[in-house]
Amino acid sequence: MVGCDQVGAYVVDALTDDERARFATHLVGCDSCRHEVREFSETTAALAAMVATPPPPALRAQVLAQVAQIRPLPPLDATAESMHSMGSLAVATPATPVTPIRSYESDVIIRIPSAPRHQSPQSPNQLTGFGGSDPSDESSNVVDLDQRRTGRRGFLRWGVAAAAVGVVGLGAAGTVSGWRAASNRGEAMTAQKELLSAPDAELVAFSSSSGNDVKGSYLVSRQQNRAMFVAERMPTLPKGKVFQQWTLVDASADAVANATANVTFDSIADAVWLTGDIAQAGVLAISIENTGGAKKVNTKTILGTAKL
Amino acid sequence: MNVPHSESPGPRPTLPPAAATEAELLAELVSRSARGHDDAFAKLYDKTSSRVHGMVLRVVRSPDHAAEVTQEVFVEIWQQSARYDPSKGSVLAWMITMAHRRAVDRVRSVSRSVSRDETYASRTHEAVRDEAWEAVENKLDVERVRKGLKSLTEIQREAINLAYFGGYTHTEVAKLLKLPLGTVKTRIRDGLIGLRDAMGVEA
């Protein structure tokens, strides 16, 4: 059959662009060629294993920084797929414009740029390819705080946010930190999404004024009466101890004495939700207490605070 | 006292215990990358970058070009991750297919100003053959496979070497080897069959 003899040349990319396109069309209708292409592709992949050479170490950070700024393309629909890649394993397309991902997955990935490239309200968001879309686009499962451009005073305080949030887990410059919601906790995801879409959502730095090595951020919405804590750096917990959240009306000694106990936690791998009424709080604090938590806190056990 | 313990969103999802083989692991990493998990993509990079880069380097020869093309390939892998179809082949085959295509495109665009015939003729046959195949042979310690490779005829090896690692079109290969085009096509295909059998590859 015409064209079958080109299968070898096709697999080793020895056809011209025209020939390649014509052969791809041939593949749509030729089972045996498709089968051979598959087998030969696995063969050449095995060849690659034999000539493996590590790339320059610096390449890793560059690649990760670049992909952090773009989204995977959505899956092809059935028609497009059959036209595109029948028989061939992939189509090397030239760089296509990126689009926001539509929700075909239940994960919520929240990205906070560690160092915003531009802080002016007018600058278009180049970082994520979301273009001019609505920041609270409900159909997207990727919510980017960089989109929440502020025209309002104090909203999202980027200077503070940039310093406070930093990069959790990833060391390379330009990569983003991530708060990751567990994929199957629908409620947590909804709450998180809602918090992020709150018009009054604020990112507040958590730090210590008494020299403790702590760093973190709260994401707070008074309207929704919700707050979430993300640790960047916390001391190692001694045995039998836990961290505990507190809400205070302000930073006075009196307020400390009357602080309201909130959740305890021992892991800083994930975001920590506060419970109850936080709408009236003026200060959030974290202390180290015995397992089980305490009813009252004192300044000695407080690790750090965040002023709302 | 009973202070409520934090209802954290929960631990990071872990890979299913069934991801036993590397092939399954890579497929899982691609799948998670497709959902935007850059930690999974970083793992994918760590597991495959040497193979991708090594193959690209064999084709483009220049380390600078190899690094650039490798970066482009991984960005493309990320972009296309939702379109990888496991029913069409392994992740590695998918990645190497993309990588090879880009490497060849780079070679051809770089050498467009220089006649590729001249470039080829300026090196001896030996040098071109040995660089790639030596590396291949050095990695093999299975006698059966070595025998299988040796069973490829001179022309089969030469044709595949020029086409796959050299990035030449089959027309150019025919000219360089002074053979009819039809013969070259057949030799490439037969050579691939030989390689496939030698490596025990099944699709």
PDB file of N, CA, C and O in Angstrom, chain A residues 162-193:
ATOM      1  N   ALA A 162       4.333  39.688  49.900  1.00  0.00           N
ATOM      2  CA  ALA A 162       5.507  39.132  49.224  1.00  0.00           C
ATOM      3  C   ALA A 162       6.541  38.711  50.242  1.00  0.00           C
ATOM      4  O   ALA A 162       7.142  37.658  50.134  1.00  0.00           O
ATOM      5  N   ALA A 163       6.732  39.523  51.229  1.00  0.00           N
ATOM      6  CA  ALA A 163       7.735  39.182  52.227  1.00  0.00           C
ATOM      7  C   ALA A 163       7.254  38.029  53.089  1.00  0.00           C
ATOM      8  O   ALA A 163       8.021  37.160  53.453  1.00  0.00           O
ATOM      9  N   ALA A 164       5.959  38.050  53.366  1.00  0.00           N
ATOM     10  CA  ALA A 164       5.458  37.081  54.342  1.00  0.00           C
ATOM     11  C   ALA A 164       5.295  35.694  53.761  1.00  0.00           C
ATOM     12  O   ALA A 164       5.674  34.716  54.365  1.00  0.00           O
ATOM     13  N   VAL A 165       4.693  35.643  52.575  1.00  0.00           N
ATOM     14  CA  VAL A 165       4.357  34.307  52.082  1.00  0.00           C
ATOM     15  C   VAL A 165       5.594  33.575  51.609  1.00  0.00           C
ATOM     16  O   VAL A 165       5.827  32.425  51.940  1.00  0.00           O
ATOM     17  N   GLY A 166       6.394  34.257  50.841  1.00  0.00           N
ATOM     18  CA  GLY A 166       7.620  33.618  50.392  1.00  0.00           C
ATOM     19  C   GLY A 166       7.332  32.373  49.581  1.00  0.00           C
ATOM     20  O   GLY A 166       6.309  32.244  48.940  1.00  0.00           O
ATOM     21  N   VAL A 167       8.198  31.458  49.661  1.00  0.00           N
ATOM     22  CA  VAL A 167       8.050  30.233  48.891  1.00  0.00           C
ATOM     23  C   VAL A 167       8.046  29.065  49.859  1.00  0.00           C
ATOM     24  O   VAL A 167       8.980  28.885  50.612  1.00  0.00           O
ATOM     25  N   VAL A 168       6.972  28.330  49.817  1.00  0.00           N
ATOM     26  CA  VAL A 168       6.900  27.182  50.716  1.00  0.00           C
ATOM     27  C   VAL A 168       7.326  25.941  49.964  1.00  0.00           C
ATOM     28  O   VAL A 168       6.724  25.557  48.981  1.00  0.00           O
ATOM     29  N   GLY A 169       8.376  25.339  50.372  1.00  0.00           N
ATOM     30  CA  GLY A 169       8.730  24.041  49.797  1.00  0.00           C
ATOM     31  C   GLY A 169       9.623  24.102  48.585  1.00  0.00           C
ATOM     32  O   GLY A 169      10.494  23.277  48.424  1.00  0.00           O
ATOM     33  N   LEU A 170       9.447  25.073  47.720  1.00  0.00           N
ATOM     34  CA  LEU A 170      10.260  25.118  46.520  1.00  0.00           C
ATOM     35  C   LEU A 170      11.310  26.197  46.663  1.00  0.00           C
ATOM     36  O   LEU A 170      11.023  27.301  47.062  1.00  0.00           O
ATOM     37  N   GLY A 171      12.521  25.899  46.311  1.00  0.00           N
ATOM     38  CA  GLY A 171      13.571  26.873  46.556  1.00  0.00           C
ATOM     39  C   GLY A 171      13.895  27.774  45.387  1.00  0.00           C
ATOM     40  O   GLY A 171      14.465  28.832  45.546  1.00  0.00           O
ATOM     41  N   ALA A 172      13.476  27.397  44.195  1.00  0.00           N
ATOM     42  CA  ALA A 172      13.964  28.133  43.028  1.00  0.00           C
ATOM     43  C   ALA A 172      13.314  29.502  42.909  1.00  0.00           C
ATOM     44  O   ALA A 172      12.149  29.671  43.206  1.00  0.00           O
ATOM     45  N   ALA A 173      14.034  30.433  42.464  1.00  0.00           N
ATOM     46  CA  ALA A 173      13.515  31.791  42.294  1.00  0.00           C
ATOM     47  C   ALA A 173      12.416  31.785  41.254  1.00  0.00           C
ATOM     48  O   ALA A 173      12.504  31.116  40.248  1.00  0.00           O
ATOM     49  N   GLY A 174      11.407  32.564  41.511  1.00  0.00           N
ATOM     50  CA  GLY A 174      10.355  32.700  40.518  1.00  0.00           C
ATOM     51  C   GLY A 174       9.289  31.626  40.611  1.00  0.00           C
ATOM     52  O   GLY A 174       8.277  31.711  39.956  1.00  0.00           O
ATOM     53  N   THR A 175       9.510  30.620  41.400  1.00  0.00           N
ATOM     54  CA  THR A 175       8.446  29.618  41.520  1.00  0.00           C
ATOM     55  C   THR A 175       7.449  30.069  42.577  1.00  0.00           C
ATOM     56  O   THR A 175       7.709  30.969  43.352  1.00  0.00           O
ATOM     57  N   VAL A 176       6.343  29.442  42.582  1.00  0.00           N
ATOM     58  CA  VAL A 176       5.270  29.899  43.471  1.00  0.00           C
ATOM     59  C   VAL A 176       5.083  28.925  44.621  1.00  0.00           C
ATOM     60  O   VAL A 176       5.392  27.754  44.528  1.00  0.00           O
ATOM     61  N   SER A 177       4.590  29.459  45.705  1.00  0.00           N
ATOM     62  CA  SER A 177       4.285  28.592  46.837  1.00  0.00           C
ATOM     63  C   SER A 177       2.928  27.959  46.586  1.00  0.00           C
ATOM     64  O   SER A 177       2.203  28.343  45.700  1.00  0.00           O
ATOM     65  N   GLY A 178       2.576  27.005  47.328  1.00  0.00           N
ATOM     66  CA  GLY A 178       1.287  26.378  47.101  1.00  0.00           C
ATOM     67  C   GLY A 178       0.621  25.995  48.397  1.00  0.00           C
ATOM     68  O   GLY A 178       1.208  25.381  49.265  1.00  0.00           O
ATOM     69  N   TRP A 179      -0.582  26.385  48.521  1.00  0.00           N
ATOM     70  CA  TRP A 179      -1.438  25.799  49.536  1.00  0.00           C
ATOM     71  C   TRP A 179      -2.214  24.725  48.818  1.00  0.00           C
ATOM     72  O   TRP A 179      -2.866  25.001  47.817  1.00  0.00           O
ATOM     73  N   ARG A 180      -2.176  23.543  49.280  1.00  0.00           N
ATOM     74  CA  ARG A 180      -2.846  22.524  48.497  1.00  0.00           C
ATOM     75  C   ARG A 180      -4.002  21.919  49.284  1.00  0.00           C
ATOM     76  O   ARG A 180      -3.835  21.428  50.376  1.00  0.00           O
ATOM     77  N   ALA A 181      -5.135  22.003  48.714  1.00  0.00           N
ATOM     78  CA  ALA A 181      -6.295  21.369  49.337  1.00  0.00           C
ATOM     79  C   ALA A 181      -6.309  19.907  48.948  1.00  0.00           C
ATOM     80  O   ALA A 181      -6.019  19.568  47.820  1.00  0.00           O
ATOM     81  N   ALA A 182      -6.652  19.040  49.853  1.00  0.00           N
ATOM     82  CA  ALA A 182      -6.762  17.617  49.519  1.00  0.00           C
ATOM     83  C   ALA A 182      -7.840  17.465  48.466  1.00  0.00           C
ATOM     84  O   ALA A 182      -8.872  18.131  48.517  1.00  0.00           O
ATOM     85  N   SER A 183      -7.599  16.584  47.516  1.00  0.00           N
ATOM     86  CA  SER A 183      -8.484  16.558  46.359  1.00  0.00           C
ATOM     87  C   SER A 183      -9.888  16.090  46.686  1.00  0.00           C
ATOM     88  O   SER A 183     -10.823  16.418  45.993  1.00  0.00           O
ATOM     89  N   ASN A 184     -10.054  15.327  47.715  1.00  0.00           N
ATOM     90  CA  ASN A 184     -11.383  14.782  47.940  1.00  0.00           C
ATOM     91  C   ASN A 184     -12.150  15.436  49.077  1.00  0.00           C
ATOM     92  O   ASN A 184     -13.191  14.947  49.474  1.00  0.00           O
ATOM     93  N   ARG A 185     -11.645  16.520  49.581  1.00  0.00           N
ATOM     94  CA  ARG A 185     -12.361  17.159  50.682  1.00  0.00           C
ATOM     95  C   ARG A 185     -13.169  18.309  50.108  1.00  0.00           C
ATOM     96  O   ARG A 185     -12.736  19.452  50.106  1.00  0.00           O
ATOM     97  N   GLY A 186     -14.289  17.999  49.594  1.00  0.00           N
ATOM     98  CA  GLY A 186     -15.131  18.986  48.919  1.00  0.00           C
ATOM     99  C   GLY A 186     -15.415  20.203  49.762  1.00  0.00           C
ATOM    100  O   GLY A 186     -15.349  21.329  49.308  1.00  0.00           O
ATOM    101  N   GLU A 187     -15.711  19.961  51.029  1.00  0.00           N
ATOM    102  CA  GLU A 187     -16.052  21.094  51.903  1.00  0.00           C
ATOM    103  C   GLU A 187     -14.883  22.040  52.075  1.00  0.00           C
ATOM    104  O   GLU A 187     -15.026  23.249  51.999  1.00  0.00           O
ATOM    105  N   ALA A 188     -13.723  21.457  52.329  1.00  0.00           N
ATOM    106  CA  ALA A 188     -12.537  22.298  52.551  1.00  0.00           C
ATOM    107  C   ALA A 188     -12.249  23.108  51.302  1.00  0.00           C
ATOM    108  O   ALA A 188     -11.884  24.276  51.367  1.00  0.00           O
ATOM    109  N   MET A 189     -12.422  22.474  50.161  1.00  0.00           N
ATOM    110  CA  MET A 189     -12.161  23.154  48.896  1.00  0.00           C
ATOM    111  C   MET A 189     -13.108  24.313  48.702  1.00  0.00           C
ATOM    112  O   MET A 189     -12.713  25.385  48.286  1.00  0.00           O
ATOM    113  N   THR A 190     -14.390  24.032  48.969  1.00  0.00           N
ATOM    114  CA  THR A 190     -15.369  25.091  48.786  1.00  0.00           C
ATOM    115  C   THR A 190     -15.042  26.260  49.706  1.00  0.00           C
ATOM    116  O   THR A 190     -15.059  27.407  49.297  1.00  0.00           O
ATOM    117  N   ALA A 191     -14.748  25.940  50.962  1.00  0.00           N
ATOM    118  CA  ALA A 191     -14.450  26.988  51.931  1.00  0.00           C
ATOM    119  C   ALA A 191     -13.239  27.792  51.484  1.00  0.00           C
ATOM    120  O   ALA A 191     -13.217  29.024  51.558  1.00  0.00           O
ATOM    121  N   GLN A 192     -12.252  27.089  51.008  1.00  0.00           N
ATOM    122  CA  GLN A 192     -11.022  27.748  50.585  1.00  0.00           C
ATOM    123  C   GLN A 192     -11.283  28.661  49.399  1.00  0.00           C
ATOM    124  O   GLN A 192     -10.814  29.790  49.343  1.00  0.00           O
ATOM    125  N   LYS A 193     -12.040  28.135  48.439  1.00  0.00           N
ATOM    126  CA  LYS A 193     -12.360  28.933  47.261  1.00  0.00           C
ATOM    127  C   LYS A 193     -13.152  30.162  47.645  1.00  0.00           C
ATOM    128  O   LYS A 193     -12.926  31.248  47.143  1.00  0.00           O
TER     129      LYS A 193
END
